[in-house]
């Protein structure tokens, strides 16, 4: 499986909440995987089927809840043959 490459991360911060939402987008592989695992600090927080392609970036894009503070976010693609290596981690603060 191809390495997943992050295109962007946008944070939507809200003053009083213990978590925030980070938008994660990545290059879509030519052949869609069975699903993706979204990792925050190396732990799976979401296990999802391939999301629809966002017309704005022509890429998969999802919102991920992330606790306040500094954390790393990465994506793993998987299919029946196995899993990709985690994408390059992006640090959100």
Short mmCIF file of C-alpha atoms in Angstrom, two decimals:
data_model
loop_
_atom_site.label_atom_id
_atom_site.label_comp_id
_atom_site.label_asym_id
_atom_site.label_seq_id
_atom_site.Cartn_x
_atom_site.Cartn_y
_atom_site.Cartn_z
CA UNK A 1 0.00 0.00 0.00
CA UNK A 2 1.18 3.50 -0.70
CA UNK A 3 2.30 5.78 2.09
CA UNK A 4 -0.43 8.24 2.97
CA UNK A 5 0.58 11.87 2.65
CA UNK A 6 -1.07 14.60 4.66
CA UNK A 7 -2.21 17.60 2.66
CA UNK A 8 -3.48 19.79 5.43
CA UNK A 9 -4.58 20.01 9.00
CA UNK A 10 -6.87 22.80 10.10
CA UNK A 11 -7.80 23.32 13.72
CA UNK A 12 -11.18 24.60 14.83
CA UNK A 13 -10.74 25.76 18.39
CA UNK A 14 -13.52 26.40 20.85
CA UNK A 15 -12.66 28.22 24.10
CA UNK A 16 -14.34 26.12 26.80
CA UNK A 17 -14.17 22.59 25.43
CA UNK A 18 -11.60 19.98 26.52
CA UNK A 19 -11.27 18.76 22.92
CA UNK A 20 -11.08 20.42 19.55
CA UNK A 21 -11.74 19.23 16.04
CA UNK A 22 -8.88 18.86 13.58
CA UNK A 23 -9.63 18.41 9.89
CA UNK A 24 -7.36 15.81 8.33
CA UNK A 25 -6.96 15.40 4.57
CA UNK A 26 -4.60 13.19 2.57
CA UNK A 27 -3.78 12.05 -0.96
CA UNK A 28 -6.15 9.31 -2.05
CA UNK A 29 -4.46 6.19 -3.43
CA UNK A 30 -5.36 5.11 -6.99
CA UNK A 31 -7.01 1.98 -5.59
CA UNK A 32 -9.09 2.75 -2.47
CA UNK A 33 -8.26 0.68 0.62
CA UNK A 34 -10.91 -1.10 2.69
CA UNK A 35 -10.57 1.57 5.36
CA UNK A 36 -8.44 4.00 7.31
CA UNK A 37 -7.37 4.19 10.94
CA UNK A 38 -6.81 7.65 12.33
CA UNK A 39 -4.21 7.72 15.11
CA UNK A 40 -3.71 10.40 17.75
CA UNK A 41 -0.47 9.94 19.69
CA UNK A 42 -0.13 6.46 18.17
CA UNK A 43 -3.57 5.26 19.34
CA UNK A 44 -6.48 4.51 17.01
CA UNK A 45 -9.26 7.05 17.59
CA UNK A 46 -11.25 6.33 14.42
CA UNK A 47 -11.56 3.27 12.17
CA UNK A 48 -13.51 4.36 9.09
CA UNK A 49 -14.38 3.25 5.56
CA UNK A 50 -12.87 5.45 2.84
CA UNK A 51 -14.53 8.86 3.15
CA UNK A 52 -15.91 10.61 0.09
CA UNK A 53 -13.50 12.74 -1.92
CA UNK A 54 -13.78 16.41 -0.98
CA UNK A 55 -14.24 18.48 -4.16
CA UNK A 56 -12.21 21.38 -2.72
CA UNK A 57 -8.96 19.40 -2.44
CA UNK A 58 -9.81 16.26 -4.47
CA UNK A 59 -8.80 14.26 -1.41
CA UNK A 60 -10.38 12.33 1.48
CA UNK A 61 -11.08 14.69 4.40
CA UNK A 62 -12.50 14.03 7.87
CA UNK A 63 -12.91 15.79 11.21
CA UNK A 64 -11.05 14.21 14.13
CA UNK A 65 -11.61 15.06 17.82
CA UNK A 66 -8.28 15.81 19.52
CA UNK A 67 -7.70 16.76 23.17
CA UNK A 68 -6.24 20.19 23.87
CA UNK A 69 -2.46 20.36 24.05
CA UNK A 70 0.21 19.05 21.71
CA UNK A 71 -0.56 15.78 19.93
CA UNK A 72 0.54 13.89 16.82
CA UNK A 73 -1.94 12.77 14.19
CA UNK A 74 -1.32 10.14 11.50
CA UNK A 75 -3.30 7.88 9.17
CA UNK A 76 -2.98 4.17 8.32
CA UNK A 77 -4.68 2.60 5.30
CA UNK A 78 -5.63 -1.05 5.36
CA UNK A 79 -7.09 -3.80 3.18
CA UNK A 80 -7.24 -7.60 3.20
CA UNK A 81 -3.49 -7.76 2.53
CA UNK A 82 -2.56 -5.75 5.60
CA UNK A 83 -1.88 -2.20 6.72
CA UNK A 84 0.30 0.60 5.41
CA UNK A 85 2.92 2.22 7.55
CA UNK A 86 1.52 5.25 9.40
CA UNK A 87 1.68 8.43 7.41
CA UNK A 88 4.09 11.13 8.42
CA UNK A 89 2.87 12.43 11.77
CA UNK A 90 1.65 15.99 12.00
CA UNK A 91 1.90 17.81 15.31
CA UNK A 92 -1.12 19.86 16.36
CA UNK A 93 -1.01 22.26 19.28
#
